[in-house]
Short mmCIF file of C-alpha atoms in Angstrom, two decimals:
data_model
loop_
_atom_site.label_atom_id
_atom_site.label_comp_id
_atom_site.label_asym_id
_atom_site.label_seq_id
_atom_site.Cartn_x
_atom_site.Cartn_y
_atom_site.Cartn_z
CA MET A 1 -1.09 21.21 12.69
CA LYS A 2 -0.56 17.73 14.05
CA ILE A 3 -0.14 14.33 12.37
CA ALA A 4 -0.72 11.16 14.40
CA VAL A 5 0.74 7.87 13.15
CA ILE A 6 -1.03 4.77 14.47
CA GLY A 7 1.44 1.95 13.89
CA GLY A 8 4.36 4.33 14.27
CA ALA A 9 6.90 1.55 14.89
CA GLY A 10 6.68 0.47 11.25
CA VAL A 11 10.00 0.74 9.45
CA ARG A 12 8.59 3.11 6.83
CA THR A 13 7.97 5.74 9.51
CA VAL A 14 11.59 6.91 9.28
CA ILE A 15 11.25 7.45 5.54
CA PHE A 16 7.90 9.15 6.09
CA ILE A 17 9.50 11.64 8.48
CA ASN A 18 12.34 12.32 6.05
CA GLY A 19 9.85 13.04 3.28
CA LEU A 20 7.93 15.36 5.58
CA LEU A 21 11.02 17.44 6.38
CA ALA A 22 11.08 19.00 2.92
CA ARG A 23 7.45 20.12 3.17
CA TYR A 24 6.27 20.41 6.77
CA LYS A 25 6.63 24.19 6.94
CA LYS A 26 4.75 24.70 3.68
CA LEU A 27 2.01 22.35 4.91
CA ASN A 28 1.84 24.03 8.32
CA ILE A 29 2.72 20.78 10.11
CA ASP A 30 4.22 21.43 13.54
CA GLU A 31 4.16 18.04 15.21
CA VAL A 32 4.10 14.30 14.51
CA VAL A 33 3.11 11.90 17.28
CA LEU A 34 3.84 8.17 16.93
CA TYR A 35 1.96 5.37 18.65
CA ASP A 36 2.45 1.63 18.51
CA ILE A 37 1.61 -1.30 20.76
CA ASP A 38 5.24 -2.47 20.41
CA SER A 39 6.82 0.12 22.71
CA GLU A 40 10.37 -1.25 22.41
CA LYS A 41 10.38 -1.08 18.63
CA GLN A 42 8.65 2.31 18.78
CA GLU A 43 11.48 3.66 20.93
CA ILE A 44 14.05 2.55 18.34
CA ILE A 45 12.12 3.98 15.39
CA GLY A 46 11.53 7.18 17.35
CA LYS A 47 15.29 7.64 17.88
CA LEU A 48 15.96 7.09 14.18
CA CYS A 49 13.31 9.70 13.31
CA ALA A 50 14.84 12.17 15.78
CA HIS A 51 18.28 11.72 14.21
CA VAL A 52 16.93 12.19 10.68
CA ILE A 53 15.48 15.53 11.82
CA LYS A 54 18.60 16.60 13.72
CA ARG A 55 21.04 15.84 10.88
CA LYS A 56 19.03 18.18 8.63
CA LYS A 57 18.79 20.83 11.36
CA GLU A 58 15.02 20.98 11.09
CA GLU A 59 12.52 21.96 13.78
CA LEU A 60 9.76 19.41 13.31
CA LYS A 61 8.63 17.93 16.63
CA VAL A 62 8.30 14.15 16.79
CA GLY A 63 6.99 12.53 19.95
CA ILE A 64 5.96 9.09 21.16
CA ALA A 65 2.54 8.65 22.73
CA LYS A 66 1.83 6.13 25.48
CA SER A 67 -1.76 5.60 24.36
CA PRO A 68 -3.76 5.93 21.14
CA ILE A 69 -5.93 8.63 22.73
CA GLU A 70 -2.84 10.72 23.50
CA ALA A 71 -1.69 10.33 19.89
CA ILE A 72 -5.07 11.09 18.33
CA THR A 73 -6.25 13.98 20.47
CA GLY A 74 -5.87 17.26 18.60
CA ALA A 75 -4.66 15.61 15.38
CA ASP A 76 -5.54 17.19 12.05
CA TYR A 77 -4.34 14.20 10.02
CA ILE A 78 -4.07 10.57 11.11
CA VAL A 79 -2.09 7.82 9.41
CA THR A 80 -3.10 4.19 10.02
CA THR A 81 -0.33 1.74 9.18
CA LEU A 82 -0.82 -1.50 11.08
CA ARG A 83 0.32 -5.09 10.77
CA VAL A 84 -1.92 -7.00 13.16
CA GLY A 85 -0.10 -10.17 14.16
CA GLY A 86 3.31 -8.82 13.20
CA ASP A 87 5.61 -9.96 10.40
CA HIS A 88 5.22 -13.63 11.26
CA SER A 89 1.49 -13.54 10.53
CA ARG A 90 2.36 -12.82 6.91
CA VAL A 91 4.58 -15.89 6.84
CA VAL A 92 1.72 -17.97 8.26
CA ASP A 93 -0.71 -16.55 5.71
CA GLU A 94 1.56 -17.31 2.76
CA THR A 95 2.57 -20.76 4.00
CA ILE A 96 -1.01 -21.94 4.51
CA ALA A 97 -1.94 -20.70 1.04
CA LEU A 98 1.01 -22.42 -0.65
CA THR A 99 0.34 -25.76 1.06
CA GLU A 100 -3.14 -25.59 -0.48
CA GLY A 101 -1.73 -24.73 -3.90
CA VAL A 102 -2.75 -21.06 -4.10
CA ILE A 103 -0.98 -17.69 -3.98
CA GLY A 104 -0.96 -16.11 -0.53
CA GLN A 105 0.26 -12.60 -1.31
CA GLU A 106 -0.66 -10.24 1.52
CA THR A 107 -3.03 -8.00 -0.45
CA THR A 108 -4.23 -10.27 -3.23
CA GLY A 109 -6.26 -13.41 -2.74
CA VAL A 110 -6.38 -15.42 0.45
CA GLY A 111 -3.38 -13.70 2.05
CA GLY A 112 -5.18 -10.38 1.75
CA PHE A 113 -8.34 -12.01 3.10
CA SER A 114 -6.57 -13.28 6.21
CA MET A 115 -4.86 -9.97 6.84
CA ALA A 116 -8.14 -8.07 6.41
CA VAL A 117 -10.02 -10.35 8.82
CA ARG A 118 -7.37 -9.77 11.52
CA THR A 119 -6.97 -6.07 10.83
CA ILE A 120 -10.38 -4.53 10.19
CA PRO A 121 -11.79 -5.12 13.72
CA VAL A 122 -8.72 -3.41 15.22
CA LEU A 123 -8.97 -0.44 12.88
CA LEU A 124 -12.67 -0.06 13.63
CA GLU A 125 -11.78 0.35 17.30
CA TYR A 126 -9.21 3.03 16.44
CA CYS A 127 -11.79 4.79 14.26
CA LYS A 128 -14.19 4.92 17.21
CA LEU A 129 -11.50 6.68 19.23
CA ILE A 130 -10.79 9.05 16.35
CA GLN A 131 -14.46 9.91 16.03
CA GLU A 132 -14.51 10.80 19.72
CA HIS A 133 -11.15 12.56 20.11
CA ALA A 134 -10.40 13.99 16.63
CA PRO A 135 -13.72 14.03 14.72
CA ASN A 136 -12.52 16.51 12.08
CA ALA A 137 -9.28 14.72 11.24
CA TRP A 138 -8.62 13.22 7.82
CA ILE A 139 -7.60 9.56 8.07
CA PHE A 140 -5.04 8.26 5.57
CA ASN A 141 -5.16 4.47 5.52
CA PHE A 142 -1.84 2.89 4.57
CA THR A 143 -2.82 -0.47 6.09
CA ASN A 144 -3.03 -3.37 3.65
CA PRO A 145 -5.07 -4.63 1.94
CA SER A 146 -5.69 -0.91 1.52
CA GLY A 147 -8.73 -1.01 -0.77
CA LEU A 148 -10.57 -3.67 1.22
CA VAL A 149 -9.75 -2.01 4.56
CA THR A 150 -10.88 1.39 3.26
CA GLN A 151 -14.10 -0.18 1.97
CA ALA A 152 -14.79 -1.66 5.40
CA LEU A 153 -14.20 1.61 7.24
CA ARG A 154 -16.25 3.61 4.74
CA SER A 155 -19.07 1.08 4.99
CA ALA A 156 -18.97 1.52 8.78
CA GLY A 157 -19.72 5.22 8.32
CA TYR A 158 -16.27 6.82 8.57
CA ASP A 159 -16.39 9.27 5.67
CA LYS A 160 -13.13 11.20 6.11
CA ILE A 161 -10.92 8.24 5.24
CA ILE A 162 -8.74 7.97 2.14
CA GLY A 163 -6.94 4.83 0.99
CA ILE A 164 -3.29 5.39 0.09
CA CYS A 165 -1.05 3.20 -2.08
CA ASP A 166 2.32 4.11 -3.55
CA ALA A 167 2.15 1.74 -6.54
CA PRO A 168 0.57 4.24 -8.98
CA SER A 169 2.87 7.12 -7.99
CA SER A 170 5.95 4.89 -8.19
CA THR A 171 4.85 3.70 -11.63
CA LYS A 172 4.39 7.27 -12.85
CA PHE A 173 7.80 8.24 -11.46
CA ARG A 174 9.53 5.42 -13.37
CA MET A 175 7.57 6.18 -16.54
CA ALA A 176 8.58 9.85 -16.43
CA ASN A 177 12.20 8.90 -15.77
CA ARG A 178 12.20 6.50 -18.73
CA LEU A 179 10.59 9.09 -21.00
CA GLY A 180 12.98 11.81 -19.89
CA VAL A 181 10.33 14.24 -18.67
CA GLU A 182 9.40 15.88 -15.40
CA GLU A 183 6.56 14.18 -13.57
CA LYS A 184 4.50 17.36 -13.80
CA ASP A 185 4.65 17.10 -17.61
CA LEU A 186 3.27 13.54 -17.62
CA TYR A 187 -0.41 12.82 -17.01
CA VAL A 188 -1.16 9.18 -16.16
CA GLU A 189 -4.81 8.25 -15.59
CA PHE A 190 -5.67 5.16 -13.51
CA PHE A 191 -8.97 3.42 -12.84
CA GLY A 192 -9.99 0.22 -11.03
CA LEU A 193 -9.58 -1.05 -7.50
CA ASN A 194 -6.52 -1.00 -5.25
CA HIS A 195 -3.95 -3.46 -6.65
CA LEU A 196 -6.40 -4.13 -9.49
CA SER A 197 -6.16 -1.07 -11.70
CA TRP A 198 -5.23 -0.06 -15.23
CA ILE A 199 -3.75 2.99 -16.95
CA ARG A 200 -6.08 4.16 -19.70
CA SER A 201 -4.39 7.42 -20.66
CA VAL A 202 -0.82 8.73 -20.76
CA LYS A 203 -0.27 12.30 -21.92
CA LYS A 204 3.18 13.77 -22.42
CA ASN A 205 3.00 17.56 -22.49
CA GLY A 206 -0.69 17.21 -23.29
CA LYS A 207 -0.31 14.69 -26.16
CA GLU A 208 -1.78 11.18 -25.80
CA ILE A 209 0.98 8.55 -26.13
CA LEU A 210 -0.50 5.37 -24.59
CA GLY A 211 -0.74 3.64 -27.97
CA ASP A 212 2.89 4.43 -28.75
CA LEU A 213 4.02 3.08 -25.38
CA LEU A 214 2.10 -0.17 -25.82
CA ALA A 215 3.79 -0.69 -29.20
CA ASP A 216 7.27 -0.05 -27.80
CA ASP A 217 8.82 -3.26 -26.42
CA ASP A 218 11.90 -1.37 -25.22
CA PHE A 219 9.72 0.90 -23.09
CA LEU A 220 7.65 -1.98 -21.70
CA ASN A 221 10.75 -3.98 -20.80
CA SER A 222 12.52 -1.04 -19.19
CA VAL A 223 9.81 -0.08 -16.67
CA GLN A 224 9.78 -2.46 -13.71
CA GLU A 225 6.00 -2.58 -13.33
CA PHE A 226 5.40 -3.55 -16.98
CA SER A 227 8.45 -5.72 -17.64
CA MET A 228 6.95 -8.73 -15.85
CA PHE A 229 4.03 -8.93 -18.30
CA ASP A 230 3.89 -10.46 -21.77
CA PRO A 231 3.88 -7.43 -24.13
CA GLU A 232 1.32 -9.12 -26.37
CA LEU A 233 -1.05 -9.31 -23.41
CA LEU A 234 -0.74 -5.58 -22.79
CA ARG A 235 -1.38 -4.78 -26.43
CA SER A 236 -4.41 -7.06 -26.49
CA ILE A 237 -6.07 -5.37 -23.50
CA GLY A 238 -5.02 -1.90 -24.66
CA TYR A 239 -3.97 -0.71 -21.20
CA LEU A 240 -0.92 -0.62 -18.96
CA PRO A 241 -1.55 -2.70 -15.80
CA ASN A 242 -0.94 -2.24 -12.11
CA GLU A 243 1.88 -4.63 -11.22
CA TYR A 244 -0.38 -6.71 -8.93
CA LEU A 245 -2.40 -7.80 -11.95
CA TYR A 246 0.56 -10.11 -12.55
CA TYR A 247 -1.04 -12.49 -10.03
CA TYR A 248 -4.15 -12.66 -12.22
CA TYR A 249 -2.74 -12.50 -15.75
CA HIS A 250 0.24 -14.78 -15.02
CA ARG A 251 -1.12 -16.72 -12.05
CA GLU A 252 0.55 -20.07 -12.75
CA LYS A 253 3.92 -18.41 -13.35
CA ALA A 254 3.74 -16.52 -10.06
CA LEU A 255 2.74 -19.63 -8.12
CA LYS A 256 5.42 -21.79 -9.77
CA ASN A 257 8.14 -19.21 -9.10
CA ILE A 258 7.18 -18.90 -5.42
CA GLN A 259 7.07 -22.68 -4.99
CA LYS A 260 10.40 -23.10 -6.79
CA SER A 261 12.15 -20.45 -4.70
CA GLY A 262 11.50 -22.30 -1.44
CA GLU A 263 10.67 -19.06 0.35
CA THR A 264 8.01 -16.37 0.35
CA ARG A 265 8.13 -12.60 0.34
CA GLY A 266 6.85 -12.62 3.91
CA LYS A 267 9.70 -14.84 5.05
CA THR A 268 12.19 -12.51 3.38
CA ILE A 269 10.69 -9.44 5.05
CA GLU A 270 10.55 -11.15 8.45
CA ALA A 271 14.23 -12.11 8.26
CA VAL A 272 15.32 -8.62 7.16
CA ASN A 273 13.35 -6.93 9.95
CA LEU A 274 14.56 -9.37 12.61
CA HIS A 275 18.22 -8.89 11.69
CA MET A 276 17.77 -5.11 11.57
CA MET A 277 16.19 -4.95 15.01
CA GLU A 278 18.76 -7.33 16.52
CA GLU A 279 21.62 -5.09 15.37
CA LEU A 280 19.91 -1.91 16.54
CA LYS A 281 19.04 -3.35 19.96
CA ALA A 282 22.64 -4.50 20.44
CA MET A 283 24.17 -1.05 19.94
CA ASP A 284 24.15 2.23 21.83
CA MET A 285 21.96 4.29 19.51
CA ASP A 286 22.40 7.46 21.58
CA ALA A 287 26.17 7.28 21.25
CA ASP A 288 26.18 6.48 17.52
CA PRO A 289 22.90 7.64 15.94
CA GLU A 290 24.37 7.87 12.44
CA GLY A 291 25.68 4.30 12.69
CA ALA A 292 22.19 3.18 13.73
CA LEU A 293 20.65 5.02 10.79
CA GLN A 294 23.08 3.36 8.38
CA ILE A 295 22.13 -0.08 9.75
CA PHE A 296 18.48 0.79 9.19
CA LEU A 297 19.13 2.03 5.64
CA TYR A 298 21.13 -1.07 4.73
CA TYR A 299 18.32 -3.42 5.69
CA MET A 300 15.69 -1.24 4.04
CA ALA A 301 17.72 -1.34 0.83
CA LEU A 302 17.89 -5.15 1.07
CA ARG A 303 14.13 -5.24 1.51
CA GLU A 304 13.40 -3.01 -1.48
CA SER A 305 15.87 -4.77 -3.79
CA SER A 306 14.04 -8.07 -3.36
CA TYR A 307 10.60 -6.63 -4.24
CA MET A 308 8.62 -9.10 -6.40
CA SER A 309 11.82 -10.91 -7.35
CA ILE A 310 10.48 -14.24 -6.05
CA GLU A 311 7.10 -14.04 -7.78
CA THR A 312 8.50 -13.00 -11.14
CA GLY A 313 11.48 -15.36 -10.97
CA SER A 314 13.83 -12.51 -11.80
CA GLY A 315 16.28 -13.23 -8.97
CA LYS A 316 17.69 -9.76 -9.48
CA ARG A 317 19.30 -8.42 -6.33
CA GLU A 318 21.69 -5.51 -6.45
CA GLU A 319 24.76 -5.63 -4.24
CA ILE A 320 24.25 -3.22 -1.37
CA LYS A 321 27.21 -1.88 0.55
CA ARG A 322 26.93 -0.60 4.08
CA GLY A 323 28.14 2.89 4.75
CA LYS A 324 27.00 6.21 3.41
CA LEU A 325 23.51 5.34 2.25
CA GLU A 326 21.01 8.14 1.72
CA VAL A 327 17.61 8.24 3.38
CA PRO A 328 14.92 7.77 0.69
CA ASP A 329 13.05 10.97 -0.04
CA GLY A 330 9.68 9.58 1.05
CA MET A 331 8.24 9.66 -2.47
CA GLY A 332 6.07 6.59 -1.87
CA TYR A 333 3.21 6.38 0.61
CA ALA A 334 4.33 9.54 2.39
CA GLY A 335 4.59 11.47 -0.86
CA VAL A 336 1.03 10.62 -1.87
CA MET A 337 -0.30 11.63 1.54
CA LEU A 338 1.65 14.90 1.61
CA ASP A 339 0.52 15.72 -1.94
CA CYS A 340 -3.04 15.10 -0.77
CA ILE A 341 -2.62 17.40 2.24
CA GLU A 342 -1.05 20.09 0.06
CA GLY A 343 -3.80 19.67 -2.52
CA LEU A 344 -6.50 20.09 0.11
CA GLN A 345 -4.85 23.36 1.13
CA SER A 346 -4.48 24.75 -2.41
CA GLU A 347 -6.68 26.37 -5.03
CA GLU A 348 -5.07 24.73 -8.09
CA GLY A 349 -4.75 21.28 -6.53
CA TYR A 350 -3.09 18.04 -7.61
CA SER A 351 -3.96 15.00 -9.70
CA LEU A 352 -3.46 11.98 -7.41
CA VAL A 353 -4.43 8.31 -7.43
CA LEU A 354 -6.44 7.54 -4.29
CA SER A 355 -8.91 4.98 -2.98
CA VAL A 356 -12.21 6.83 -2.60
CA GLU A 357 -15.93 6.18 -3.02
CA ASN A 358 -17.06 5.75 -6.60
CA GLN A 359 -19.88 8.33 -6.57
CA GLY A 360 -20.75 7.74 -10.22
CA CYS A 361 -17.14 7.73 -11.46
CA ILE A 362 -17.12 4.21 -12.96
CA GLN A 363 -20.35 3.17 -14.64
CA GLY A 364 -21.93 0.01 -13.21
CA LEU A 365 -20.41 0.25 -9.75
CA LEU A 366 -22.36 1.55 -6.76
CA ASP A 367 -21.73 5.05 -5.45
CA GLU A 368 -20.47 3.66 -2.13
CA ASP A 369 -18.02 1.21 -3.74
CA VAL A 370 -14.43 2.18 -2.94
CA ILE A 371 -12.35 2.39 -6.10
CA GLU A 372 -8.78 3.42 -6.93
CA VAL A 373 -8.79 6.26 -9.45
CA THR A 374 -7.09 9.46 -10.47
CA CYS A 375 -8.60 12.33 -8.48
CA LYS A 376 -8.35 16.11 -8.54
CA VAL A 377 -7.54 17.19 -4.97
CA SER A 378 -7.98 20.86 -4.00
CA LYS A 379 -9.71 23.12 -1.50
CA LYS A 380 -12.94 22.09 -3.25
CA GLY A 381 -12.40 18.51 -2.05
CA ILE A 382 -11.42 15.18 -3.59
CA CYS A 383 -13.06 14.67 -6.98
CA PRO A 384 -12.50 11.46 -9.02
CA VAL A 385 -12.04 12.10 -12.75
CA PRO A 386 -15.08 10.84 -14.71
CA ILE A 387 -14.27 7.37 -16.07
CA GLY A 388 -17.69 6.24 -17.28
CA GLU A 389 -18.01 2.90 -19.04
CA VAL A 390 -14.97 0.62 -18.96
CA PRO A 391 -14.12 -2.45 -21.07
CA GLU A 392 -16.00 -5.56 -20.05
CA HIS A 393 -12.88 -7.58 -19.16
CA ALA A 394 -11.89 -4.95 -16.59
CA TYR A 395 -15.46 -4.35 -15.40
CA LEU A 396 -16.16 -8.05 -14.76
CA LEU A 397 -12.95 -8.50 -12.77
CA MET A 398 -13.67 -5.36 -10.73
CA ARG A 399 -17.24 -6.48 -10.01
CA LEU A 400 -16.08 -9.92 -8.92
CA ILE A 401 -13.38 -8.57 -6.58
CA LYS A 402 -15.73 -5.91 -5.22
CA MET A 403 -18.31 -8.58 -4.36
CA TYR A 404 -15.55 -10.62 -2.68
CA GLU A 405 -14.57 -7.52 -0.66
CA LYS A 406 -18.13 -6.81 0.45
CA LEU A 407 -18.71 -10.42 1.49
CA THR A 408 -15.42 -10.37 3.41
CA VAL A 409 -16.54 -7.23 5.27
CA GLU A 410 -19.91 -8.87 6.01
CA ALA A 411 -18.14 -12.00 7.29
CA ILE A 412 -16.00 -9.88 9.63
CA MET A 413 -18.92 -7.83 10.95
CA HIS A 414 -21.03 -10.90 11.69
CA LYS A 415 -18.17 -13.31 12.49
CA SER A 416 -19.64 -15.62 9.86
CA LYS A 417 -17.48 -18.47 8.65
CA GLU A 418 -20.11 -19.31 6.03
CA THR A 419 -19.97 -15.81 4.51
CA ALA A 420 -16.18 -15.93 4.55
CA ILE A 421 -16.29 -19.15 2.53
CA GLN A 422 -18.68 -17.51 0.05
CA ALA A 423 -16.25 -14.60 -0.32
CA LEU A 424 -13.23 -16.79 -1.09
CA THR A 425 -15.24 -19.05 -3.38
CA LEU A 426 -15.80 -16.04 -5.64
CA HIS A 427 -12.19 -14.88 -5.68
CA PRO A 428 -10.52 -15.67 -9.06
CA LEU A 429 -7.36 -16.89 -7.33
CA ILE A 430 -9.39 -19.45 -5.33
CA ASN A 431 -12.50 -20.15 -7.42
CA SER A 432 -13.56 -23.29 -5.53
CA TYR A 433 -15.99 -23.84 -2.68
CA SER A 434 -14.14 -26.85 -1.26
CA LEU A 435 -10.80 -25.05 -1.40
CA ALA A 436 -12.30 -21.90 0.15
CA LYS A 437 -13.78 -23.98 2.96
CA THR A 438 -10.43 -25.62 3.69
CA LEU A 439 -8.62 -22.28 3.67
CA VAL A 440 -11.11 -20.58 6.01
CA GLU A 441 -10.86 -23.51 8.42
CA ARG A 442 -7.07 -23.39 8.40
CA TYR A 443 -6.91 -19.64 9.00
CA ASP A 444 -9.51 -19.95 11.73
CA ASP A 445 -7.40 -22.65 13.38
CA ALA A 446 -4.32 -20.40 13.15
CA TYR A 447 -5.90 -17.20 14.46
CA GLY A 448 -9.32 -17.97 15.93
CA ILE A 449 -10.79 -15.31 13.66
CA PHE A 450 -14.33 -16.70 13.60
#
């Protein structure tokens, strides 16, 4: 079987390949083909991937395609992981938002809006090629804002697409580690939208423990995703939140911390990636592939250590020493995708959190609405667990964001500035027609999107 990666020059591709090495034979994966419009960066990432395979003495074939059609043709699974406009576009998105006094995070609010408007038209073109050259392939969308992008592609008629996010799986991993149990012995049930979801059930060896966890301040403070929230808030809503709900529940804190820091997450990522690529371009990677890999791992560790530190005001950054760093095991995005592939090939299946169509799962949402929910994945297909009626506070927020998403998709499809303004006016992190109008005009000036 063949996996094609569209956006293969992304830095996470190396980690994806490393994660695949432990499972490619079991999953019957023979070949991975990478494609990216940035051929120079793709060459560097390709060499790092080749070395990761060689140092483990594995036989997985990884190639670089010169065109998307070459990459897609014959693929059984396709990964889409794009950043249209490059790293600097994220800096532009966040800077414009902050100058107008709002949060510009790349998936939540106006930052996610800008990224979606640039990205969705490009992905629709790739999906047309996939429909022609690999019509039976499953598409795993890693591209942010994942939920909104997946909604757009599903609405355009591409029904073999699954939205992937590593936030729920990473949360479950840290919860299991804190509770001293194997992940397989911990059931964590999510519902909501991508980056707007809640945990409504936690079962340890079959016993429900969510109430106990909510009452335990030590537990809440020791798990990264929950430690940023006021414990009283979590007890009042009765659920454990996705970390991105921080931007909604503690909006003014997040905005104040970003403004106070004098930099944005996008600026941090841009600087890390630029320094990484400068060092790699300046060396002979063929002569010292392990040295090149260690440079890559150092900068990736810097990137991960700064995650959400600006927004939460934590300022926590571990000291990272260059040298004998290990390649991450690919538990994140890659792990979710590989679990999904393995589930689709198995009778027993897996419980995974994916972005899929609602199809009656959450009461009050339309069947075609893309939600993020725990699913049972097996040879029988991908089946969301029945959620039914949800608390009104969660339902209202989901409905509002889903309407914003649909209006954003409509604005993109019809190149309508007016519809784009309507979409942002509804968003809780904007919530103003005049502000939405200003923001749409500024992003249009920056990118010519309408």
